[in-house]
Each structure stands twice: as C-alpha cells, then as structure tokens.
Amino acid sequence: TVLTLDFGSQYTHLITRRLRELNVYSEMLPCTQKIAELDFKPKGIILSGGPHSVYDAGSPHVDPAIFDLGVPILGVCYGMQELAYRASPDNVIAGERREYGHSILTAKPVNGKVDKLFEGLEDSMRVWMSHGDKLVKLPEGFHTVATSENSEYAAITHGEKPIYGLQFHPEVTHTQHGTHLLKNFAVGICGCQQNWTMSAFLDQEITRIRTLVGDKGQVLGAVSGGVDSTVAAKLMKEAIGDRFWAVLVNNGVMRLNESEQVEKDLKEHLGIHLTVVDASKLFLSGLEGITDPEKKRKFIGGTFIDIFEQEAKKIEDAAAGSDLPGKIEFFLQGTLYPDVIESLSYKGPSATIKTHHNVGGLPERMSKGQGLKLIEPLRNLYKDEVRALGRELGIAEELVMRHPFPGPGIAVRILGEVTQERVNIARQADHIFISEIRKAGLYDKISQSYAAVDPSRAVGVMGDKRVYGYIIILRAVTTTDFMTAEAFEFPWAFLQKVMNRIVNEVDGVCRVTYDVTSKPPGTIELE
Ligand code: XMP
C-alpha cells in the first residue's frame, strides 16, 4: 500500500486513482493522520498538494513519525514545501504570483545518471504547475534532479534517504508521463508489487466477510437494481449464500417495469435470496400534495426505512421457526470510496462533513435502532472498480453498466406534485428515450440519462386540433465523478426522432425539450 496524505488539493484523490490504475493499492487519509494509529504499514508515503501556504497560522503539518517509518516519501507541491519548511523555514518563500499552467521539465543527471524517479522517461517533458509558494533553497542534504523554466528545484531528492519532492503535479493528465513517474516511485523506489486486481480483491473480501460474519451470522441488505447494491449483494451471496437476505422495496416511483426486471435479474440471473415488497400505493398516496423537493426526499426516505424495518422483523420471525439462527446481526451498505473520501479529506479546521444520502438515513437508524453492524464491502472502491468487480462476479454487462438512478426515483423527475398520471407519463417517455439511446449505441457513452415531466402545460396542435399538454424534459450528461457534468451532444436527427415518438406515443404530452445545462450551475437531477 502507498499511503497518500491529503493536504486538501483538488487533485489528491487522482494520486490514489493513478496508483490503482497501475495495480498498486493506495489509500488516502487526511494529512493530520497519526502514524501510530494506522492499521497497516505503508510501503511508501505521498504528501499531496494543498491550497495553504506553509506560513499560514494553522496551516496543516504532517505527523513527524512518517520519517521514522524508514519508507520512501514523495512530497508533491505543498507536500514538497512541507518537507523543505520542516528542514528550515528559510527554504520556502511565499510566492508573489501563482504559477498555474504548463512548464517544461528537464531531468538533471547526477554523476551522469538520471535519478530513479525519471528512469525510462524522456529528458524533457511538459508538466503541470499549480502553486503559490516556491522553494528558494535546497533543504540540507538534498540535491536537484530536475529543473523547470521557472524553478531550479522542480524535483529534488535527499542524497541518502529516499525522500523526494516535486513542484509539479504528476497525478494530472496535463503532466506528460506523470503515471510513469508515479510508477517509478511506487514500484521502482518503494518496491510495491503491481498485484492489486479485482480478482485478488474478490478473494480477499470473501475471506474477510466470512471471518466477520462467522458460520451462523445473517446479513440483511436493501437492493435497488443499481450497480452498487447489485454488486454488493452478489458478493454477499458468494461469501455466505442464503444467509444473505436482500429486500427490494417497490416505492411506486421506479422506472417502467423496473421492479419486475430487478426481481428477475437478482433471482434468476444472480440466484440471490430476494423479498420484494410492493409498497407503491403507500408511497403514492403519501406523496399526494407534496411539492417541495426536500419534503419528497424526506417522505420517501422515511417511509422506506419504516417498511424495511418491518421486513427485517418478518425475516427474523420466520427464521425463528426454522433451523436458521434467529437474529440478523449485520446490515449491508453499498458505500463507495468517493463517499469515504468526501468525509475523510482534509478541509481545514472548519471542515463540515457531508452526510451520505445513500438510502435516506437508513444505515444510521438501522444500526442504532436494531443494533445492526454495518458491512461495507465496496467502501474502498471507485465506481469503475465496482463495475470491474461486478464483471469478475459474472454479473451481466447490461447490469454492470447501468446509469445511476436516485433513491427517490421518478419523484424528483416530476417537477411539483407527484401523481399516478405524471408517473406514468414520465415512465413512458423515459422508456422511449432510453430505448432509443440504446438503439443508437450511445448508452455507454452517456453517464446518466432520463426523461422528466414539467406539469406546467403548453399549447400545441396535433391532427388539426388544439392540445394542451405536459412538457417533457430530456436530460443526458457525461461526467466522471458526478460532481461536475456536461450535457451530452446528441445528433439533431436523434433528438427529433425521440421527440416524434414521445408526442405520438405518450398521451397528454405535446412538447419535448432537451436540457443543455451543465453542472454547475445545474444539478444532474431537476429537483
Ligand atoms: P445531482 O442532482 O446532485 O446528482 O447533480 C448527482 C448524483 O446523485 C444522484 N442523486 C441522488 N441519489 N438519493 C440518491 O440516492 C438522492 O436523493 C439523490 N439526489 C441526486 C443523481 O441521480 C446523480 O447521479
């Protein structure tokens, strides 16, 4: 493992990503992490960049115990300034101007040899700079291994200890051969093996779950048909068989035929022990009259928990009469690494920590109310790694590549009040849009797509008659992290075809629009 200590740069998590792409396992923790409290021994440590100046009162500093571990250390940008400042405050000066953009880096051989960090790389490469302060003096014992147009000290190393500093960011794609450089550090200098693969992860995780749950333990989990809960459920099935109980709650705002399809996929394709609860009437009647988006979310989340708890109780009661152990002790949750990073990364002393919105507070209430212990097998994985794990588990490509769907479902895709009529319209329009996207071979090029209903009506003319109908809003975006997104550029003919089908096939609709807003300022969902 390479430990990445985060000083708050927007690029930090990319260091972890790049290393994992090299099949080297890497974890990210806040820069304030106490080394004595680590539950693993890293083979190397990377200190990330960050928005602070080492001079600021209250600027973050690393636990000096990292230097006692005897493992290689690489400081990137602020990370390098931190190393130099520690040696002597005179080594760093507060920059008057930020340096932001490309620079040309030239490796500087020492005794006729380039440093290990630059092995196999060209002598000169384009790198990405983004810093305010800069190094003006070499810390004692260090020498320069590369220079840039603006700095004598673009890359430095300690002569005797494996400590390195880079002024530029090797983790961003703007830096040529940045991944090669990180490989030189992790593999060449730290001696990490490139054996972090999904099949190795799967074996490890199954063993871990079996040990944790024991021979008799039972696990309960909610499934939605989405990638994360499906992969987590299949993993539990592999680990403990029918002692894993999956529950699907049909909340009445799922897509067309979705509950039936998910039931079929999970039971028939994946052999998962599944209970389906049809609570659609309860949800739809409760949604009557609610127009505020947050109130919709709260109602759906709260009702979901009520039903789920009743189901858990029923499963326990049924087990009491069988030879299965009565008590369910564990609760499966499909938390992913980006959620963990959001709550762990260093955001300064006034950090506010985001609460996950996975299934509307479900884990907290379940674990508090019923004393359930959480199992989060995907908490160290990024979405694309979860997809790779799904393939490793033999889950069909169509399920593995599904676009995300929010917990409150179509309810946040109907502006204003949710009624059965509007749900039906949203479902049919969405079905047409997604089918056409699939037919055109565009599904995997888009990150998320759907059709929403705007219930304020518009006038139209159809078959020589005046009509007064709903407006459909189509939305399709591309994104890597769902934090920012761009609208997808469809060919015009494609949009016309979808428009034609929707106005002709969906009763009550007379107009179709395409939402071209990026995020920000828009969000991916309309509510
Ligand atoms: P926004 O709309 O915030 O969405 O740009 C970003 C991603 O989060 C999903 N999303 C939700 N998922 N419950 C969920 O489970 C929610 O309340 C919720 N709101 C948004 C959205 O679909 C997108 O993938």
XYZ file of C-alpha atoms in Angstrom, residues 98-416:
319
model
C 0.741 31.902 -8.614
C 2.332 29.713 -11.257
C -0.507 27.928 -12.986
C -0.119 26.041 -16.255
C 2.393 24.085 -18.293
C 6.124 24.228 -17.852
C 8.942 22.248 -19.458
C 10.791 19.972 -17.071
C 14.372 18.893 -17.723
C 15.850 15.973 -15.827
C 19.274 16.768 -14.403
C 21.653 13.822 -14.280
C 23.781 13.407 -11.176
C 27.168 11.774 -11.830
C 25.987 11.124 -15.384
C 22.842 9.253 -14.321
C 19.233 10.408 -14.174
C 17.502 9.806 -10.883
C 15.435 6.624 -10.376
C 12.336 8.804 -10.360
C 12.911 9.722 -14.029
C 14.107 6.334 -15.275
C 12.727 5.410 -18.689
C 11.413 8.941 -19.251
C 12.472 11.457 -21.851
C 14.977 14.074 -20.672
C 12.451 16.798 -21.174
C 8.664 16.736 -20.653
C 5.660 19.002 -20.215
C 4.461 19.182 -16.622
C 1.569 20.925 -14.867
C 2.279 23.558 -12.247
C -0.225 24.991 -9.797
C 1.374 26.667 -6.813
C 1.779 29.950 -4.967
C 4.778 29.490 -2.638
C 8.012 28.132 -4.015
C 11.239 26.591 -2.923
C 14.166 29.049 -2.958
C 16.826 26.991 -1.239
C 17.582 23.309 -1.120
C 16.937 21.738 2.256
C 20.104 20.350 3.803
C 21.220 17.060 2.303
C 19.034 17.472 -0.807
C 20.011 17.979 -4.441
C 18.144 18.876 -7.621
C 17.153 16.080 -10.022
C 15.094 18.188 -12.443
C 14.652 21.848 -13.261
C 11.833 23.712 -14.972
C 11.581 27.003 -16.824
C 10.742 28.798 -13.593
C 12.472 26.768 -10.952
C 15.866 25.393 -10.135
C 14.110 22.968 -7.824
C 11.332 21.368 -9.848
C 12.304 17.935 -8.483
C 14.601 17.272 -5.560
C 15.844 14.290 -3.604
C 17.773 13.626 -0.436
C 21.121 12.065 -1.181
C 20.982 9.297 1.390
C 17.341 8.882 2.353
C 14.596 8.044 -0.192
C 12.836 11.394 0.229
C 11.651 13.225 -2.882
C 9.901 16.466 -3.689
C 8.121 17.619 -6.869
C 6.986 21.162 -7.508
C 4.597 19.994 -10.261
C 1.627 17.611 -10.203
C 2.413 14.164 -11.681
C -1.157 12.981 -10.995
C -2.927 15.232 -13.516
C -3.196 14.219 -17.152
C -1.717 17.587 -18.224
C 1.632 16.250 -16.985
C 3.193 14.071 -19.674
C 4.269 10.648 -18.407
C 3.021 11.530 -14.906
C 1.750 7.990 -14.355
C 5.141 6.581 -15.392
C 6.755 8.826 -12.815
C 4.376 7.635 -10.081
C 5.156 4.068 -11.135
C 8.869 4.768 -10.772
C 8.179 5.943 -7.225
C 5.735 3.232 -6.143
C 7.276 0.222 -7.883
C 10.901 1.215 -8.503
C 11.570 3.115 -5.277
C 9.013 1.788 -2.743
C 9.142 -1.789 -4.080
C 5.347 -2.190 -4.300
C 4.049 -5.063 -6.398
C 1.514 -4.444 -9.141
C -0.901 -7.068 -7.868
C -3.995 -5.018 -6.926
C -6.532 -6.631 -9.249
C -10.265 -7.169 -8.862
C -9.844 -10.921 -8.716
C -7.361 -10.592 -5.826
C -9.710 -8.108 -4.134
C -12.632 -10.502 -4.544
C -10.795 -13.395 -2.869
C -9.640 -11.183 -0.009
C -13.057 -9.652 0.520
C -14.876 -13.009 0.558
C -12.448 -14.270 3.199
C -12.870 -11.072 5.224
C -16.680 -11.263 5.119
C -16.705 -14.945 6.094
C -14.480 -14.266 9.090
C -16.518 -11.245 10.137
C -19.935 -12.861 9.799
C -18.922 -16.297 11.116
C -20.622 -19.642 10.353
C -24.071 -18.633 11.509
C -24.322 -14.856 11.094
C -27.037 -13.387 8.885
C -26.893 -10.222 6.787
C -29.697 -8.032 5.540
C -29.418 -5.580 2.655
C -31.616 -3.326 0.536
C -31.273 -3.674 -3.232
C -32.472 -1.254 -5.895
C -31.238 -2.793 -9.136
C -28.453 -0.194 -9.264
C -24.845 -1.242 -9.824
C -23.602 -0.763 -6.257
C -26.313 -2.651 -4.404
C -26.328 -5.423 -7.050
C -22.565 -5.958 -6.868
C -22.589 -5.808 -3.047
C -25.457 -8.320 -2.936
C -23.773 -10.753 -5.334
C -20.580 -10.535 -3.314
C -22.515 -11.413 -0.115
C -24.192 -14.283 -1.922
C -20.762 -15.659 -2.924
C -19.473 -15.244 0.622
C -22.355 -16.552 2.767
C -25.037 -17.915 0.394
C -28.626 -17.800 1.657
C -27.673 -16.264 4.965
C -27.802 -13.017 2.989
C -31.324 -11.585 2.714
C -31.967 -8.989 0.033
C -35.059 -6.784 0.159
C -36.391 -4.753 -2.770
C -38.968 -2.123 -1.855
C -41.107 -1.017 -4.792
C -41.795 2.617 -3.918
C -44.071 3.295 -6.900
C -41.595 5.745 -8.441
C -39.310 3.215 -10.120
C -38.939 3.120 -13.914
C -41.247 1.227 -16.294
C -41.392 -2.497 -15.348
C -38.313 -1.970 -13.206
C -39.385 -3.800 -10.066
C -40.219 -6.924 -12.128
C -36.966 -6.654 -14.080
C -34.812 -6.249 -10.967
C -36.571 -9.202 -9.327
C -35.856 -11.346 -12.370
C -32.224 -10.243 -12.615
C -31.471 -10.810 -8.957
C -33.354 -14.057 -8.508
C -32.832 -15.772 -11.852
C -29.586 -14.317 -13.134
C -27.778 -13.957 -9.810
C -29.534 -16.523 -7.612
C -29.973 -14.054 -4.759
C -32.455 -14.732 -1.986
C -34.836 -11.788 -2.508
C -38.047 -10.488 -0.951
C -39.978 -7.905 -2.952
C -42.291 -5.595 -1.055
C -44.831 -3.751 -3.188
C -45.457 -0.529 -1.303
C -46.232 1.594 -4.345
C -49.751 2.565 -3.179
C -48.495 3.643 0.226
C -45.793 5.831 -1.322
C -48.027 7.391 -3.984
C -50.799 8.229 -1.552
C -48.279 9.729 0.863
C -46.761 11.854 -1.920
C -50.120 13.469 -2.671
C -49.981 17.230 -2.198
C -46.205 17.371 -1.595
C -44.493 19.797 -3.980
C -41.266 20.649 -2.155
C -38.311 18.537 -3.405
C -36.740 18.111 0.040
C -40.081 17.065 1.544
C -40.450 14.445 -1.195
C -36.985 13.102 -0.407
C -37.684 13.018 3.341
C -41.036 11.310 2.942
C -39.645 8.666 0.586
C -36.545 8.053 2.747
C -38.562 7.820 5.974
C -41.243 5.538 4.558
C -38.555 3.343 3.049
C -36.987 2.845 6.466
C -40.341 2.008 8.085
C -41.041 -0.696 5.509
C -37.543 -2.031 5.604
C -37.621 -2.386 9.387
C -40.927 -4.253 9.216
C -39.387 -6.612 6.647
C -36.322 -7.233 8.797
C -38.623 -8.139 11.675
C -40.631 -10.531 9.448
C -37.476 -12.283 8.264
C -36.334 -12.726 11.858
C -39.741 -14.030 12.939
C -39.810 -16.510 10.055
C -36.280 -17.654 10.862
C -37.322 -18.307 14.481
C -39.342 -21.336 13.358
C -36.585 -22.737 11.090
C -33.092 -24.020 11.744
C -31.628 -20.664 10.760
C -30.258 -18.553 13.583
C -32.974 -16.071 14.548
C -31.111 -12.842 14.796
C -29.896 -10.686 11.924
C -26.726 -9.000 13.087
C -25.364 -7.281 10.017
C -26.564 -4.718 7.564
C -25.071 -4.461 4.065
C -24.415 -0.995 2.718
C -23.059 -0.142 -0.762
C -20.935 2.865 0.281
C -18.271 3.745 -2.314
C -14.815 5.284 -1.919
C -15.797 8.792 -3.116
C -18.260 8.999 -0.166
C -15.498 7.908 2.192
C -13.066 10.410 0.672
C -15.638 13.210 0.989
C -15.933 12.592 4.685
C -12.206 11.988 5.253
C -10.363 14.513 3.139
C -8.648 17.418 4.777
C -10.743 20.552 4.571
C -9.111 22.657 7.234
C -10.119 23.332 10.810
C -13.647 24.452 9.922
C -14.398 21.272 7.982
C -18.016 20.437 7.546
C -18.531 16.787 6.810
C -21.056 15.741 4.247
C -23.619 13.211 5.329
C -24.198 10.393 2.849
C -27.567 10.306 1.233
C -27.469 6.725 0.132
C -30.874 5.493 1.260
C -32.127 8.428 3.279
C -30.524 7.756 6.639
C -31.252 4.041 6.601
C -27.938 2.745 7.957
C -27.894 5.118 10.900
C -31.369 4.236 12.074
C -30.894 0.516 11.394
C -27.591 0.339 13.186
C -28.795 2.413 16.132
C -32.316 1.090 16.477
C -31.642 -2.570 15.902
C -28.015 -2.823 16.917
C -27.029 -3.935 13.426
C -23.374 -3.825 12.453
C -22.557 -2.305 9.074
C -20.781 -4.258 6.335
C -19.454 -2.052 3.546
C -17.548 -4.263 1.099
C -17.244 -1.542 -1.570
C -16.019 1.263 0.681
C -12.507 1.190 -0.799
C -13.626 1.115 -4.433
C -14.325 3.706 -7.091
C -17.373 3.250 -9.332
C -15.377 1.839 -12.253
C -13.699 -0.619 -9.858
C -17.155 -1.687 -8.625
C -18.093 -2.309 -12.249
C -14.925 -4.377 -12.768
C -15.753 -6.330 -9.601
C -19.266 -6.928 -10.952
C -17.772 -8.429 -14.129
C -15.453 -10.578 -12.009
C -18.564 -11.852 -10.193
C -20.167 -12.798 -13.515
C -22.839 -10.081 -13.468
C -24.208 -9.300 -16.955
C -22.693 -6.300 -18.737
C -26.080 -4.614 -19.022
C -26.449 -4.547 -15.237
C -22.843 -3.565 -14.623
C -23.077 -0.573 -16.966
C -26.456 0.778 -15.784
C -26.740 4.515 -15.325
C -27.282 5.565 -11.686
C -30.847 6.136 -10.514
C -31.617 8.225 -7.413
C -33.253 6.688 -4.344
C -36.321 9.000 -4.600
C -36.670 7.826 -8.206
C -39.033 9.459 -10.632
C -40.419 11.609 -7.806
C -37.508 14.050 -8.249
C -38.023 13.936 -12.012
C -41.565 15.282 -11.830
C -41.474 18.976 -11.048
C -44.018 19.680 -8.340
